[in-house]
Coordinates of C-alpha atoms in Angstrom, one line a residue:
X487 CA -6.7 -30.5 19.0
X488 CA -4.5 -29.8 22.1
X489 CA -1.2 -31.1 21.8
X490 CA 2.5 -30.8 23.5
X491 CA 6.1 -29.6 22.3
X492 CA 7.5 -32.8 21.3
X493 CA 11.2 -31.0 20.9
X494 CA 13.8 -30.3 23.4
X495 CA 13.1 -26.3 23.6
X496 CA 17.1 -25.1 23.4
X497 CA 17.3 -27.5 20.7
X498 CA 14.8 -25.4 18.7
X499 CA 15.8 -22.4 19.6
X500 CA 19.1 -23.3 18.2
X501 CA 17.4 -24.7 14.9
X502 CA 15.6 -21.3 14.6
X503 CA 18.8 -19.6 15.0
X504 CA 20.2 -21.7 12.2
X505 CA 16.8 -21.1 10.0
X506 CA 17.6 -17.6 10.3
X507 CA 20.8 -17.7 9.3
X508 CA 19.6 -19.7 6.2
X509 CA 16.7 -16.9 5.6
X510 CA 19.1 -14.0 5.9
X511 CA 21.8 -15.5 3.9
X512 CA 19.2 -15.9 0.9
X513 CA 18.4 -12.2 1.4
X514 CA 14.7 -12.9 2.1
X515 CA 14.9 -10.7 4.7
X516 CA 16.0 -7.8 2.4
X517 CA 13.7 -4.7 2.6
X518 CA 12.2 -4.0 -0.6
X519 CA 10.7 -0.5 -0.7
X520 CA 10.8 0.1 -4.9
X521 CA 8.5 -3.2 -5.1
X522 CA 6.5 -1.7 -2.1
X523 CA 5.8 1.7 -3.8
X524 CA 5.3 0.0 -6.8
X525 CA 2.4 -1.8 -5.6
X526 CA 0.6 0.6 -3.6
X527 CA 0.9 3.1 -6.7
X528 CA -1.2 0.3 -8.3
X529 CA -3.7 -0.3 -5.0
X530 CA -4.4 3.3 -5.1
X531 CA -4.7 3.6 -9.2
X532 CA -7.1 0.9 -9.5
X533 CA -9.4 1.8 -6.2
X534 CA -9.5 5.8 -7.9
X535 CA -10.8 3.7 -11.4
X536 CA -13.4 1.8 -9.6
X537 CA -14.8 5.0 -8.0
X538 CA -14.1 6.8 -11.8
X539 CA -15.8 4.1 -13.4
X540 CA -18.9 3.8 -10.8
X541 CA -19.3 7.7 -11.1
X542 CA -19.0 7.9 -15.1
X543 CA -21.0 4.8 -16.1
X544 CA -25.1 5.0 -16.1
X545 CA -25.3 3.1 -13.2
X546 CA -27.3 0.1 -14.2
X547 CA -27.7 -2.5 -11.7
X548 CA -25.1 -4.5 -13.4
X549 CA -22.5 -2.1 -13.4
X550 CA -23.0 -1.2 -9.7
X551 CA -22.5 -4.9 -9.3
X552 CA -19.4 -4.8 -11.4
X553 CA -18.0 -1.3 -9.5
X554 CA -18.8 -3.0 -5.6
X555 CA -16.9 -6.1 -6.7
X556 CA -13.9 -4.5 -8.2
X557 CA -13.6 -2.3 -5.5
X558 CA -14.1 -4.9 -2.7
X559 CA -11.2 -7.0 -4.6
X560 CA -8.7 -3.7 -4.5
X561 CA -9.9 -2.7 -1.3
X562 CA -8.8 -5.6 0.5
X563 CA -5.3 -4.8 -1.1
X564 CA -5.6 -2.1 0.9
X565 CA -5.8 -4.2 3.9
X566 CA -3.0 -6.2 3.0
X567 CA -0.8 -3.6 2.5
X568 CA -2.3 -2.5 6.5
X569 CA -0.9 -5.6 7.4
X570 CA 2.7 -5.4 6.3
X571 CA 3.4 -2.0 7.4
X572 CA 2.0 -3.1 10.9
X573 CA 4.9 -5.6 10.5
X574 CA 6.9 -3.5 9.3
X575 CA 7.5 -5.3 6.1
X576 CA 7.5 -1.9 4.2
X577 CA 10.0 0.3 6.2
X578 CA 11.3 0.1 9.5
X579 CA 10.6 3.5 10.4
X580 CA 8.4 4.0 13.2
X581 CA 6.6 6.8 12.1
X582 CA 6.2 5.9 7.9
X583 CA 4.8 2.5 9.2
X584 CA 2.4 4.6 11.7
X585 CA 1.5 7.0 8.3
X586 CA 1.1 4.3 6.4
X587 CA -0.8 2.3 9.0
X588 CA -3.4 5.4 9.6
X589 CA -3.7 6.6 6.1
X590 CA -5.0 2.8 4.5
X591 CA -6.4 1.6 7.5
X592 CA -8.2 3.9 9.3
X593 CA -9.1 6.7 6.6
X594 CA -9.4 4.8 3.7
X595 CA -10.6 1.9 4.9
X596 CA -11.9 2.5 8.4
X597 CA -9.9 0.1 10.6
X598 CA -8.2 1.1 13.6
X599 CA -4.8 0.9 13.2
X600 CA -4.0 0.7 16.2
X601 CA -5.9 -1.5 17.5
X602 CA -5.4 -3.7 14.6
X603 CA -1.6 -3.6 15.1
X604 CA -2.4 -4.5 18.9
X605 CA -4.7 -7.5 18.4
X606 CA -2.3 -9.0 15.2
X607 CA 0.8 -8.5 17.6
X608 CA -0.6 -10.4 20.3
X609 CA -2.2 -13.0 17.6
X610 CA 1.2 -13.5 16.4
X611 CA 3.3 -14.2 19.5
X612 CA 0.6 -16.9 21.0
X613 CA -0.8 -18.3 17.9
X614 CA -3.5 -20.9 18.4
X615 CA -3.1 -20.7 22.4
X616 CA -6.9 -21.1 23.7
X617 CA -6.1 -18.2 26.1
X618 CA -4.3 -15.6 24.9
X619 CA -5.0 -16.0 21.0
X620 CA -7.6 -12.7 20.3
X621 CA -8.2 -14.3 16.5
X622 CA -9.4 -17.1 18.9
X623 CA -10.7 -14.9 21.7
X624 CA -13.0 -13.1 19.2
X625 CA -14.3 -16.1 17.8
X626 CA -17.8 -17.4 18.4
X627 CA -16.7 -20.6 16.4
X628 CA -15.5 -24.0 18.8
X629 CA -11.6 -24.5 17.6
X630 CA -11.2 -27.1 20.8
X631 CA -13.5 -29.3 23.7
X632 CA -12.3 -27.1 25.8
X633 CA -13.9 -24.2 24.5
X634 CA -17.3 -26.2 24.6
X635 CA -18.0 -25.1 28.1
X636 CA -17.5 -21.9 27.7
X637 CA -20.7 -21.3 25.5
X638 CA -24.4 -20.4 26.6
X639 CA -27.3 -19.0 25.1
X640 CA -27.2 -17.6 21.5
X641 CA -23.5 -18.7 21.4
X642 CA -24.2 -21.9 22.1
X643 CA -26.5 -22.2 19.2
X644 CA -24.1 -20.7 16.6
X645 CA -21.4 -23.0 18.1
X646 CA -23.4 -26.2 17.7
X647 CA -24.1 -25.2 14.1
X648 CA -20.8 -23.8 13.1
X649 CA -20.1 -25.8 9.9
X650 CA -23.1 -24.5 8.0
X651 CA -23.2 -20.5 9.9
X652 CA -19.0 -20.1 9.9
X653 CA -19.1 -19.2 6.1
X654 CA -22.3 -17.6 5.5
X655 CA -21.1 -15.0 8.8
X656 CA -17.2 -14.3 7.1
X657 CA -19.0 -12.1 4.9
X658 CA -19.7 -9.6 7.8
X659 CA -15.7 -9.3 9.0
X660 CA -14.9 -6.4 7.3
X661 CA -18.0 -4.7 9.7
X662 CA -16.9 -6.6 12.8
X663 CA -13.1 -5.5 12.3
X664 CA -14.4 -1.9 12.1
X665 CA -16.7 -2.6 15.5
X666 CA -14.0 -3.8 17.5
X667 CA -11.8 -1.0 16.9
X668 CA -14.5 1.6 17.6
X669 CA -14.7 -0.2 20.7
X670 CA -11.5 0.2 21.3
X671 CA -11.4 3.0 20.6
X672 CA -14.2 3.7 23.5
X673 CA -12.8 2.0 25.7
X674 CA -9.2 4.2 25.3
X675 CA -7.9 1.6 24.1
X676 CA -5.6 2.9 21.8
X677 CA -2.7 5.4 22.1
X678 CA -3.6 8.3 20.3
X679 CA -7.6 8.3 20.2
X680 CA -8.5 11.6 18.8
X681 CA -6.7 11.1 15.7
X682 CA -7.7 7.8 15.3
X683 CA -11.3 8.5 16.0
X684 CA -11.0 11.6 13.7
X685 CA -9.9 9.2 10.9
X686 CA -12.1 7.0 11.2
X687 CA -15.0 9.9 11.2
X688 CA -13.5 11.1 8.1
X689 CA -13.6 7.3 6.4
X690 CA -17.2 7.1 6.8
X691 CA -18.2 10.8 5.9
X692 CA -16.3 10.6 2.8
X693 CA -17.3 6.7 1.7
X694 CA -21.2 7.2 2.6
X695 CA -21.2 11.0 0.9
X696 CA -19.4 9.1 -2.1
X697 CA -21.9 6.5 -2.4
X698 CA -25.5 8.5 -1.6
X699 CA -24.5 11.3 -3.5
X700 CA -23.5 9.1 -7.0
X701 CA -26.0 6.8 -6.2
X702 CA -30.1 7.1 -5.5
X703 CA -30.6 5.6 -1.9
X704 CA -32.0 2.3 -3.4
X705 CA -29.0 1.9 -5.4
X706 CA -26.6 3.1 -3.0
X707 CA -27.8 0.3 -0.1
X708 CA -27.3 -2.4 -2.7
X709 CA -23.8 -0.9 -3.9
X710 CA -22.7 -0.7 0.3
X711 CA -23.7 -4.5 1.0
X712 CA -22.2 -6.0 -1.9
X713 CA -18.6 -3.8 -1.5
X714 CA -19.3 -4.7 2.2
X715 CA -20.3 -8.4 2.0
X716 CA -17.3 -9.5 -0.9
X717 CA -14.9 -7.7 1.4
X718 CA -16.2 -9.4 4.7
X719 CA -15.0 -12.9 2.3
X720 CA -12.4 -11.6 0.8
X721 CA -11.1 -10.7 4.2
X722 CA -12.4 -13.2 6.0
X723 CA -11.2 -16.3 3.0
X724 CA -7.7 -15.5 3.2
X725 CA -7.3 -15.9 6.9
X726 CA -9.8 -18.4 7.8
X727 CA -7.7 -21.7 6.8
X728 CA -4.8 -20.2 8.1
X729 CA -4.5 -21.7 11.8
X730 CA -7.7 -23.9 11.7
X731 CA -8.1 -27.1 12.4
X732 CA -4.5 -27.3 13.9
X733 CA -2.8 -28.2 17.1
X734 CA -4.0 -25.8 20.2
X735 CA -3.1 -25.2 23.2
X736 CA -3.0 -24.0 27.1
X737 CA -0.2 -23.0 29.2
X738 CA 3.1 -23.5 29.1
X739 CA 4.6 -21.5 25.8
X740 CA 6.2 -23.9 23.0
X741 CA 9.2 -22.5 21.5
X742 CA 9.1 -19.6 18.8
X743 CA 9.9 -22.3 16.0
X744 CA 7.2 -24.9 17.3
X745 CA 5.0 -22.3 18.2
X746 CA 4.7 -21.0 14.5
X747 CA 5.3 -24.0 12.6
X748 CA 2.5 -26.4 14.2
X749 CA 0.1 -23.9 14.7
X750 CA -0.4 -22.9 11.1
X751 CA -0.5 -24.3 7.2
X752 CA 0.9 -22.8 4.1
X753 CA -1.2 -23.0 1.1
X754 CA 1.1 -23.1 -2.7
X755 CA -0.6 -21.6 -5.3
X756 CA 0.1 -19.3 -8.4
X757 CA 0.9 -15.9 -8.3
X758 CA -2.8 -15.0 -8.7
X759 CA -3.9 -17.2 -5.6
X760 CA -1.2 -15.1 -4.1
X761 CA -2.6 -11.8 -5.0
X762 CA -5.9 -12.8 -3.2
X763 CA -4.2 -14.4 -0.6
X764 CA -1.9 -11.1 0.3
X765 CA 1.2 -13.7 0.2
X766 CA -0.3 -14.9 3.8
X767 CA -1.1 -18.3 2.0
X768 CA 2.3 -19.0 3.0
X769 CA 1.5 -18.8 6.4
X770 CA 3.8 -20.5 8.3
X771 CA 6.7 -18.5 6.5
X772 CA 4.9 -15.2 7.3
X773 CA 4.5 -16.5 11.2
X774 CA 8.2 -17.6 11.7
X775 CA 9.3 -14.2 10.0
X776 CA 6.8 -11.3 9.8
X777 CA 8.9 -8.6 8.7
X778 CA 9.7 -10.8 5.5
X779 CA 8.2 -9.1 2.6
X780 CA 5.5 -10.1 1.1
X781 CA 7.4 -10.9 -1.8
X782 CA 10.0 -13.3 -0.8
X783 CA 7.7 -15.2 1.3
X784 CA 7.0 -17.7 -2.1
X785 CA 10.7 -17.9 -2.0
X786 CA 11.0 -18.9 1.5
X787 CA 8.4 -21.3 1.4
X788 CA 10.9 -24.4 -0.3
X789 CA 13.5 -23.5 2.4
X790 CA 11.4 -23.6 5.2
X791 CA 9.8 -27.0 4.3
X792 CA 13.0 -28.6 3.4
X793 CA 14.5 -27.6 7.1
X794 CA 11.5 -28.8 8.8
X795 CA 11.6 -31.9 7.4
X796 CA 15.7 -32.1 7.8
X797 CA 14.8 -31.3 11.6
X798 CA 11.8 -33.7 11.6
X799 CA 9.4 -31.0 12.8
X800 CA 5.9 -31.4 11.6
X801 CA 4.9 -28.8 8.1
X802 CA 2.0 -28.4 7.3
X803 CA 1.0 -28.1 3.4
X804 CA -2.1 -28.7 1.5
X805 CA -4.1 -27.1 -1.9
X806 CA -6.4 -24.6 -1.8
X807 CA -9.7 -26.9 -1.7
X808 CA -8.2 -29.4 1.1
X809 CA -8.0 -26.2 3.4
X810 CA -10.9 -25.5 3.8
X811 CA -12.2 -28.6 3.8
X812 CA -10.0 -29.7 6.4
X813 CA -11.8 -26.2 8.1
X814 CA -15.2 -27.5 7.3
X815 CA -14.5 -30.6 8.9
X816 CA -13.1 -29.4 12.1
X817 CA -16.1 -27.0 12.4
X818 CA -18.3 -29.8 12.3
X819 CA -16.4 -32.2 14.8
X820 CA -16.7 -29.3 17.1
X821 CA -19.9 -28.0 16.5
X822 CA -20.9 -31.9 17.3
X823 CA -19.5 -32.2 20.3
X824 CA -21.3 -29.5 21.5
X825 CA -24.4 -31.4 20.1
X826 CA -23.7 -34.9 21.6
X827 CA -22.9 -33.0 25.2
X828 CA -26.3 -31.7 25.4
X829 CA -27.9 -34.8 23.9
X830 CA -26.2 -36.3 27.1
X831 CA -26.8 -33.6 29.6
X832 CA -30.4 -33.7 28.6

């Protein structure tokens, strides 16, 4: 749905001002580089055991199963931990977030980082805006009428049948993450090419070499779609529900605070729904405050809620099941629409 800033805008400025205060004050916005090291120390130790493991056992069917799944579930840690150092949750050193960045993304998992770091950035300062959004851009989903128009031909199909393909197709995202950064990438899109380009050569020669030579080819197609396909969800799961289904919008910017708070939805859960969720479940913390680390974003979450509603600003919270049926639903509105407009037209 489009909708309009409801809130005088130096008024929220002022309110986000005040936020921050309340954020910093708490320490939330501490660096925390022992917890960081910790946890990529364990990333890395349990992504060398699934490939141990895969290369040691007989190599049943079952326990190729077992080895892709394990390693999708650690190697979308990987991406995670992508993710904060492009925010620069880890350090706020230029060039150990740009090691970091190129070492997990684009040699270890194949990503561009810098084109990743590009697209997010941009994501991140115009969240939900029908025009400048890329997570939007990309899309070939219907999050508005407004983008109704815009589809013909094959898209047009996929549109008007969104609720049942939107799912099924998350399991490719970890291959169309790596297509648009080779694009990129083509296109010079990205600042230093070569080396990206070389890393991401490097990724592939060392994953497919991996995989043919401990597997026989048979084996080794099955191993690459199910690593590929459970990290394409895994992926795909945890940032799906995240601005769905929630106000859009055109034109004129909101401000920062509105912007991030109305746009997205933050999603409680354990420590483990956490783990899966690369602490971006609490999404609207993440969006008001990116460099927060990972970590204190479950902290921040009570604070954030209790000042929107002291401020009377619209939070948005909701389980784990009511996301994405609240997604589902959406879908389908929009993939009718697009249905009842060419009943009509016709």
């Amino acid at each position: 749905m489009d909708t309009t800033a409801t809130h005088d805008p130096a008024a929220m400025d002022a309110d986000f001002r005040e936020l921050t205060r309340r954020v910093q004050a708490a320490g939330l916005m501490d660096r925390r580089p022992l917890r960081y090291a910790g946890r990529t120390a364990l990333v890395w130790l349990m992504n060398a055991l699934g490939w141990a493991g895969l290369a040691l056992s007989q190599r049943t069917w079952w326990q190729i199963l077992l080895a892709a799944g394990w390693l999708a579930v650690w190697s979308c840690q990987l991406a995670f931990i992508v993710h904060d150092a492009g925010h620069r949750q880890v350090s706020r050193s230029r060039r150990v977030t740009r090691a970091l960045g190129l070492l997990h993304g684009n040699l270890l998992l194949g990503v561009s980082f810098g084109w990743w770091v590009q697209h997010h950035t941009r994501h991140h300062n115009h969240p939900n805006h029908l025009e400048l959004d890329p997570d939007i851009l990309r899309r070939v989903a219907v999050f508005a009428p407004e983008q109704a128009e815009q589809r013909t031909g094959f898209a047009r199909f996929l549109a008007r049948n969104q609720r049942h393909l939107f799912f099924p197709l998350l399991g490719l995202e970890a291959v169309v993450l790596r297509i648009a950064g080779l694009i990129a990438l083509h296109r010079r899109a990205i600042r230093h090419p070569l080396l990206e380009g070389g890393l991401l050569a490097a990724h592939a020669l060392l994953y497919l070499t991996a995989v043919f030579t401990l597997l026989p080819v048979a084996d080794a197609l099955l191993f690459l779609a199910v690593h590929q396909v459970l990290l394409g969800y895994l992926l795909g799961l945890g940032f799906a529900v995240n601005h769905k289904g929630l106000p859009t919008r055109t034109g004129d910017e909101w401000s920062w605070l509105e912007r991030q708070v109305l746009t997205a939805r933050t999603i409680p859960t354990w420590r483990v729904g956490d783990f899966f969720y690369g602490g971006l479940n609490y999404q609207i913390e993440h969006h008001l405050f990116p460099g927060m680390p990972r970590s204190a974003l479950r902290h921040a979450y009570p604070l954030v809620r209790d000042f929107c509603r002291e401020r009377s600003i619209t939070y948005c919270v909701s389980g784990i099941r009511e996301s994405y049926g609240d997604l589902a639903e959406h879908l389908g509105s929009a993939g009718r629409l697009l249905r009842d407009r060419q009943s009509t037209a016709a």
